[in-house]
Amino acid sequence: MKILYAASEALPYASTGGLADVVGSLPQAVKKELGEGADVRVVIPLYPTIRRKFAEEIEMVCELNVKLAWRNQYCGIWQTQANGVTFYFIDNEYYFNRSALYGSFDDAERFAYFGKAILELMSAVEFYPDVLHANDWQTAPAVIYLKRKYAHLSAYQNIKTLFTIHNIDYQGIYDFSILGDIFELAEWDRSVVEYNGCINLLKGAIVCSDMVSTVSGRYADEILTEYYASGLHHILRANQDKLCGIVNGIDVDYYSAEADPEIAENFTAEDLSGKAACKAELEDVCGFPHAPNTPILAMVSRLASHKGFDLVTRVIEEILTETNLRFVLLGTGEFELEDFFTKLEDRFPGRVCIKLEYNKSLSKKFYAGADMFLMPSKSEPCGLAQMIASRYGTVPIVRETGGLYDTIHAYNEYDGSGNGFSFTNYNAHDMKNTVEYAVSLYMEKKDVWAELLKNVMKVDFSWSVSAKKYIDIYTKLQ
Ligand code: GLC
């Protein structure tokens, strides 16, 4: 079986969020499962940081030109190997030598080019996959072009597509004036990408792909409804027969309290003693005096309101006033939120620490050092942080949505089951009550908390189950 994953980011090469975790670990898990029977490859753009950090590892395969409407653009193809998976990097400095991965005025053109380059790569390296597994709107053009422009070519006609939606809020919406000039689509392609009077790349990929998946079963149900679908529920309902949800796994070797070299001391579910050193280290990082019995609540998140910050900003002061909780936050994002939390830190010295950074290594210290991990998302397609926190014995507190609903089950005080805390409604005081309930258990029932930590750490969040589900889809598509 030949599979080509296409995405705009993949760990360890380039990352702005959970997509990179998935594209950096699912292909390896599939390869591991299928062994010699599979040829698994991945393609992402060659961003300047990759060229700098991985200069020794990547090598050029070939150079070609890629046409995009009237343009004739350079395309270098570079590659490396990781755990039996080939990673390709598309090199074009004009498009990808930017300080940020996204957010340029010409993102439409950058990712239209990337879409074309993915298809041209197949013939350049003579790798025509059985399945092109594309991810998010940045790779939607590849799916659309395959169906509308390449499918009549014999080498391409048997390629099937799976398109995965990692977050439906990001759709790639553009004005129709660039349909031909940038996207190189014809008038007869208009209806394929048209939604609400605009070009909508996500919609185009949903329509053009053979199967559509999203990253949890619950989110697959949710996006059929208006509340969650960011306007695309009609399209998803019309394509419901090809939609499914598969919850993400995480790389359990990379995120491992037992083996992680980046945390103060390793520990396991059976012997949690090392966690105290991790907590002390986090306190040092935050400039807090050591207080082993004072609970720390952490968030590691993009600062975007849909991650639940509406709720946090509403009640965090009440929580800090009514409990002894310490609050630590790592992430960057919306200016208003950065501003709010900077001021909060000033008002609660020694109890609140805000690090406005995207820093993977520092995040490990947050995951391992905290006692509780808050993820009150308004919507959460899958969410990885709740699983990562669990791997480090930090108890997730989540809103019951998307992958949070699928992966975290509320602690039940009658039978001791559950691996976290949860609340149903997107309501600030429901969240506050849940946090305060967790704090009271932590403070007053040490034995119960210790049992809960075991439940939390023992859940299997590896890729093994989900990789098999993807393989089932690839097999059916073939
Ligand atoms: C997006 C989603 C997140 C998911 C990740 C990986 O970032 O917002 O919920 O875990 O993609 O699929």
Tab-separated table of C-alpha atoms in Angstrom, residues 173-444:
chain	number	residue	atom	x	y	z
A	173	ILE	CA	-12.129	31.525	2.075
A	174	TYR	CA	-11.263	33.788	-0.858
A	175	ASP	CA	-12.858	36.152	-3.321
A	176	PHE	CA	-13.982	34.776	-6.668
A	177	SER	CA	-11.827	37.308	-8.510
A	178	ILE	CA	-8.828	35.003	-8.002
A	179	LEU	CA	-10.524	31.799	-9.218
A	180	GLY	CA	-8.619	31.729	-12.507
A	181	ASP	CA	-5.716	34.041	-11.883
A	182	ILE	CA	-4.491	32.377	-8.678
A	183	PHE	CA	-6.248	29.047	-8.349
A	184	GLU	CA	-6.104	28.222	-12.051
A	185	LEU	CA	-9.680	26.955	-11.853
A	186	ALA	CA	-12.129	27.340	-14.706
A	187	GLU	CA	-15.711	28.606	-14.722
A	188	TRP	CA	-16.919	25.010	-14.754
A	189	ASP	CA	-15.049	24.424	-11.474
A	190	ARG	CA	-16.868	27.314	-9.842
A	191	SER	CA	-19.639	25.261	-8.282
A	192	VAL	CA	-17.109	22.858	-6.730
A	193	VAL	CA	-15.474	25.523	-4.574
A	194	GLU	CA	-18.402	27.950	-4.257
A	195	TYR	CA	-19.891	28.500	-0.839
A	196	ASN	CA	-21.779	31.575	0.309
A	197	GLY	CA	-20.590	33.570	-2.677
A	198	CYS	CA	-16.894	32.922	-2.061
A	199	ILE	CA	-14.249	30.371	-2.902
A	200	ASN	CA	-14.189	27.983	0.049
A	201	LEU	CA	-11.271	25.568	-0.214
A	202	LEU	CA	-12.415	23.313	2.611
A	203	LYS	CA	-15.790	22.894	0.956
A	204	GLY	CA	-14.072	22.103	-2.345
A	205	ALA	CA	-11.978	19.391	-0.699
A	206	ILE	CA	-14.995	17.878	1.062
A	207	VAL	CA	-16.816	17.622	-2.246
A	208	CYS	CA	-13.828	16.336	-4.226
A	209	SER	CA	-12.411	13.762	-1.811
A	210	ASP	CA	-13.443	10.107	-1.639
A	211	MET	CA	-13.598	10.085	2.159
A	212	VAL	CA	-13.619	12.844	4.742
A	213	SER	CA	-12.527	12.320	8.296
A	214	THR	CA	-12.169	14.429	11.346
A	215	VAL	CA	-10.192	13.902	14.496
A	216	SER	CA	-12.775	12.499	16.924
A	217	GLY	CA	-16.090	10.694	16.690
A	218	ARG	CA	-17.838	13.355	18.719
A	219	TYR	CA	-16.579	16.173	16.483
A	220	ALA	CA	-17.751	14.234	13.418
A	221	ASP	CA	-21.260	14.393	14.913
A	222	GLU	CA	-20.897	17.981	16.082
A	223	ILE	CA	-19.926	19.411	12.710
A	224	LEU	CA	-23.223	18.252	11.256
A	225	THR	CA	-24.815	20.939	13.414
A	226	GLU	CA	-24.911	24.678	12.924
A	227	TYR	CA	-23.334	25.464	16.313
A	228	TYR	CA	-20.074	23.744	15.475
A	229	ALA	CA	-19.747	23.770	11.701
A	230	SER	CA	-18.740	27.386	11.060
A	231	GLY	CA	-21.324	27.499	8.285
A	232	LEU	CA	-20.477	24.199	6.579
A	233	HIS	CA	-23.104	21.931	8.203
A	234	HIS	CA	-25.200	21.749	5.030
A	235	ILE	CA	-22.190	20.615	3.037
A	236	LEU	CA	-21.226	18.037	5.639
A	237	ARG	CA	-24.752	16.712	5.909
A	238	ALA	CA	-24.896	16.328	2.148
A	239	ASN	CA	-21.604	14.400	2.331
A	240	GLN	CA	-22.359	12.554	5.547
A	241	ASP	CA	-22.024	9.137	3.911
A	242	LYS	CA	-18.295	9.708	3.449
A	243	LEU	CA	-17.622	11.357	6.820
A	244	CYS	CA	-16.142	9.602	9.839
A	245	GLY	CA	-14.307	10.504	13.042
A	246	ILE	CA	-11.092	8.908	14.302
A	247	VAL	CA	-9.618	10.179	17.517
A	248	ASN	CA	-5.955	11.185	17.373
A	249	GLY	CA	-3.265	9.382	19.274
A	250	ILE	CA	-0.092	10.986	20.553
A	251	ASP	CA	3.522	9.964	20.345
A	252	VAL	CA	3.731	8.177	23.704
A	253	ASP	CA	7.505	7.800	23.467
A	254	TYR	CA	8.015	11.528	23.072
A	255	TYR	CA	5.435	12.404	25.739
A	256	SER	CA	6.432	10.090	28.534
A	257	ALA	CA	6.862	10.893	32.233
A	258	GLU	CA	8.858	7.686	32.455
A	259	ALA	CA	11.479	8.511	29.850
A	260	ASP	CA	11.353	12.230	29.010
A	261	PRO	CA	14.858	13.751	29.359
A	262	GLU	CA	13.397	17.278	29.419
A	263	ILE	CA	11.679	17.034	32.820
A	264	ALA	CA	13.263	17.315	36.277
A	265	GLU	CA	12.739	13.699	37.315
A	266	ASN	CA	11.070	10.740	35.658
A	267	PHE	CA	8.143	8.917	37.255
A	268	THR	CA	5.450	6.322	36.581
A	269	ALA	CA	1.842	5.665	37.568
A	270	GLU	CA	3.069	3.189	40.197
A	271	ASP	CA	5.776	5.422	41.621
A	272	LEU	CA	4.838	9.087	41.410
A	273	SER	CA	7.619	10.356	43.655
A	274	GLY	CA	9.475	12.100	40.797
A	275	LYS	CA	6.499	14.362	40.156
A	276	ALA	CA	7.375	16.465	43.218
A	277	ALA	CA	10.691	17.440	41.611
A	278	CYS	CA	8.837	18.376	38.410
A	279	LYS	CA	6.466	20.555	40.418
A	280	ALA	CA	9.389	22.251	42.190
A	281	GLU	CA	10.994	22.921	38.814
A	282	LEU	CA	7.808	24.499	37.467
A	283	GLU	CA	7.619	26.657	40.593
A	284	ASP	CA	11.177	27.812	39.918
A	285	VAL	CA	10.371	28.541	36.272
A	286	CYS	CA	7.391	30.610	37.455
A	287	GLY	CA	9.210	32.342	40.301
A	288	PHE	CA	6.840	30.851	42.888
A	289	PRO	CA	8.062	29.876	46.368
A	290	HIS	CA	8.018	26.085	46.766
A	291	ALA	CA	4.677	24.850	48.135
A	292	PRO	CA	4.253	21.124	47.482
A	293	ASN	CA	0.696	21.071	48.816
A	294	THR	CA	-0.626	24.066	46.923
A	295	PRO	CA	-2.339	22.980	43.704
A	296	ILE	CA	-1.179	24.342	40.352
A	297	LEU	CA	-3.624	24.632	37.475
A	298	ALA	CA	-1.976	24.879	34.049
A	299	MET	CA	-3.062	25.824	30.573
A	300	VAL	CA	-0.902	25.313	27.495
A	301	SER	CA	-2.860	26.686	24.591
A	302	ARG	CA	-3.098	29.022	21.669
A	303	LEU	CA	-4.691	32.162	23.122
A	304	ALA	CA	-7.855	32.047	21.023
A	305	SER	CA	-11.261	32.686	22.535
A	306	HIS	CA	-12.722	29.385	21.219
A	307	LYS	CA	-10.187	27.537	23.368
A	308	GLY	CA	-12.415	28.573	26.271
A	309	PHE	CA	-10.733	31.799	27.290
A	310	ASP	CA	-14.117	33.561	27.402
A	311	LEU	CA	-14.827	31.425	30.457
A	312	VAL	CA	-11.398	31.738	32.004
A	313	THR	CA	-11.270	35.529	31.806
A	314	ARG	CA	-14.771	35.679	33.329
A	315	VAL	CA	-14.072	33.683	36.505
A	316	ILE	CA	-10.335	33.272	37.035
A	317	GLU	CA	-10.201	36.103	39.576
A	318	GLU	CA	-13.098	34.583	41.518
A	319	ILE	CA	-11.320	31.232	41.545
A	320	LEU	CA	-8.044	32.773	42.674
A	321	THR	CA	-9.821	34.670	45.414
A	322	GLU	CA	-11.864	31.740	46.702
A	323	THR	CA	-9.185	29.025	46.573
A	324	ASN	CA	-5.437	28.722	47.138
A	325	LEU	CA	-4.915	27.647	43.520
A	326	ARG	CA	-1.935	28.831	41.502
A	327	PHE	CA	-2.480	29.432	37.789
A	328	VAL	CA	0.141	29.082	35.059
A	329	LEU	CA	-0.350	29.673	31.349
A	330	LEU	CA	1.904	29.098	28.339
A	331	GLY	CA	0.967	30.243	24.845
A	332	THR	CA	0.625	33.122	22.415
A	333	GLY	CA	-2.312	34.492	20.512
A	334	GLU	CA	-4.975	37.171	20.519
A	335	PHE	CA	-3.719	40.506	21.772
A	336	GLU	CA	-6.676	41.127	24.132
A	337	LEU	CA	-6.024	37.824	25.875
A	338	GLU	CA	-2.283	38.368	26.153
A	339	ASP	CA	-3.053	41.755	27.656
A	340	PHE	CA	-5.638	40.362	30.102
A	341	PHE	CA	-3.310	37.684	31.421
A	342	THR	CA	-0.301	39.989	31.696
A	343	LYS	CA	-2.389	42.231	33.952
A	344	LEU	CA	-3.673	39.229	35.912
A	345	GLU	CA	-0.080	38.211	36.625
A	346	ASP	CA	0.622	41.705	37.969
A	347	ARG	CA	-2.397	41.523	40.256
A	348	PHE	CA	-1.566	38.078	41.718
A	349	PRO	CA	2.184	38.023	42.277
A	350	GLY	CA	3.510	34.613	43.303
A	351	ARG	CA	0.242	32.931	42.281
A	352	VAL	CA	-0.099	33.555	38.581
A	353	CYS	CA	2.568	33.053	35.933
A	354	ILE	CA	2.013	33.830	32.270
A	355	LYS	CA	4.572	32.887	29.622
A	356	LEU	CA	3.611	34.336	26.265
A	357	GLU	CA	5.594	31.877	24.157
A	358	TYR	CA	5.151	28.867	21.902
A	359	ASN	CA	7.812	26.647	23.396
A	360	LYS	CA	7.597	22.856	23.203
A	361	SER	CA	10.386	22.223	25.642
A	362	LEU	CA	8.982	24.588	28.266
A	363	SER	CA	5.534	23.074	27.739
A	364	LYS	CA	6.859	19.744	29.060
A	365	LYS	CA	7.679	21.471	32.359
A	366	PHE	CA	4.132	22.804	32.524
A	367	TYR	CA	2.593	19.415	31.725
A	368	ALA	CA	4.783	17.584	34.216
A	369	GLY	CA	4.885	20.138	37.018
A	370	ALA	CA	1.205	21.074	37.335
A	371	ASP	CA	-1.485	19.178	39.247
A	372	MET	CA	-4.422	20.025	36.988
A	373	PHE	CA	-4.727	20.946	33.354
A	374	LEU	CA	-7.561	23.155	32.103
A	375	MET	CA	-9.082	22.867	28.614
A	376	PRO	CA	-12.535	24.479	28.618
A	377	SER	CA	-12.779	24.719	24.808
A	378	LYS	CA	-15.914	25.949	23.111
A	379	SER	CA	-15.120	23.443	20.417
A	380	GLU	CA	-12.199	21.024	20.261
A	381	PRO	CA	-11.901	18.736	17.260
A	382	CYS	CA	-9.613	16.406	19.179
A	383	GLY	CA	-7.253	18.247	21.458
A	384	LEU	CA	-3.882	16.752	22.246
A	385	ALA	CA	-2.927	18.669	25.373
A	386	GLN	CA	-5.394	16.782	27.597
A	387	MET	CA	-3.746	13.516	26.528
A	388	ILE	CA	-0.230	14.905	26.930
A	389	ALA	CA	-1.048	16.258	30.419
A	390	SER	CA	-2.416	12.824	31.355
A	391	ARG	CA	0.857	11.199	30.358
A	392	TYR	CA	2.561	13.387	32.991
A	393	GLY	CA	0.063	12.709	35.769
A	394	THR	CA	-1.673	16.073	35.477
A	395	VAL	CA	-5.429	15.765	35.793
A	396	PRO	CA	-7.418	17.215	32.872
A	397	ILE	CA	-10.410	19.468	33.508
A	398	VAL	CA	-12.312	19.776	30.237
A	399	ARG	CA	-15.538	20.862	28.657
A	400	GLU	CA	-17.429	17.946	27.152
A	401	THR	CA	-16.913	18.662	23.482
A	402	GLY	CA	-15.236	16.946	20.515
A	403	GLY	CA	-12.182	14.932	21.394
A	404	LEU	CA	-12.277	16.151	24.988
A	405	TYR	CA	-15.578	14.328	25.348
A	406	ASP	CA	-14.154	11.195	23.718
A	407	THR	CA	-10.926	11.024	25.721
A	408	ILE	CA	-11.737	12.326	29.228
A	409	HIS	CA	-14.360	10.694	31.424
A	410	ALA	CA	-15.438	12.504	34.550
A	411	TYR	CA	-14.291	11.221	37.917
A	412	ASN	CA	-17.115	9.353	39.644
A	413	GLU	CA	-16.824	9.624	43.415
A	414	TYR	CA	-19.022	6.565	43.980
A	415	ASP	CA	-17.002	4.002	42.066
A	416	GLY	CA	-13.698	5.868	41.650
A	417	SER	CA	-13.795	5.593	37.841
A	418	GLY	CA	-12.846	8.389	35.468
A	419	ASN	CA	-9.680	10.105	34.295
A	420	GLY	CA	-10.396	13.783	34.844
A	421	PHE	CA	-13.139	16.313	35.445
A	422	SER	CA	-15.627	17.714	32.976
A	423	PHE	CA	-18.569	20.036	32.586
A	424	THR	CA	-21.201	20.141	29.862
A	425	ASN	CA	-22.299	23.681	29.106
A	426	TYR	CA	-20.075	26.450	27.829
A	427	ASN	CA	-20.654	28.381	31.012
A	428	ALA	CA	-18.062	30.144	33.154
A	429	HIS	CA	-19.576	29.212	36.508
A	430	ASP	CA	-19.993	25.567	35.534
A	431	MET	CA	-16.269	25.611	34.801
A	432	LYS	CA	-15.549	27.384	38.081
A	433	ASN	CA	-17.539	24.810	40.061
A	434	THR	CA	-15.678	21.981	38.361
A	435	VAL	CA	-12.269	23.542	39.055
A	436	GLU	CA	-13.212	24.163	42.676
A	437	TYR	CA	-14.461	20.597	43.054
A	438	ALA	CA	-11.080	19.361	41.779
A	439	VAL	CA	-9.253	21.686	44.173
A	440	SER	CA	-11.320	20.446	47.124
A	441	LEU	CA	-10.533	16.812	46.290
A	442	TYR	CA	-6.855	17.670	45.929
A	443	MET	CA	-6.751	19.479	49.261
A	444	GLU	CA	-8.996	17.248	51.335
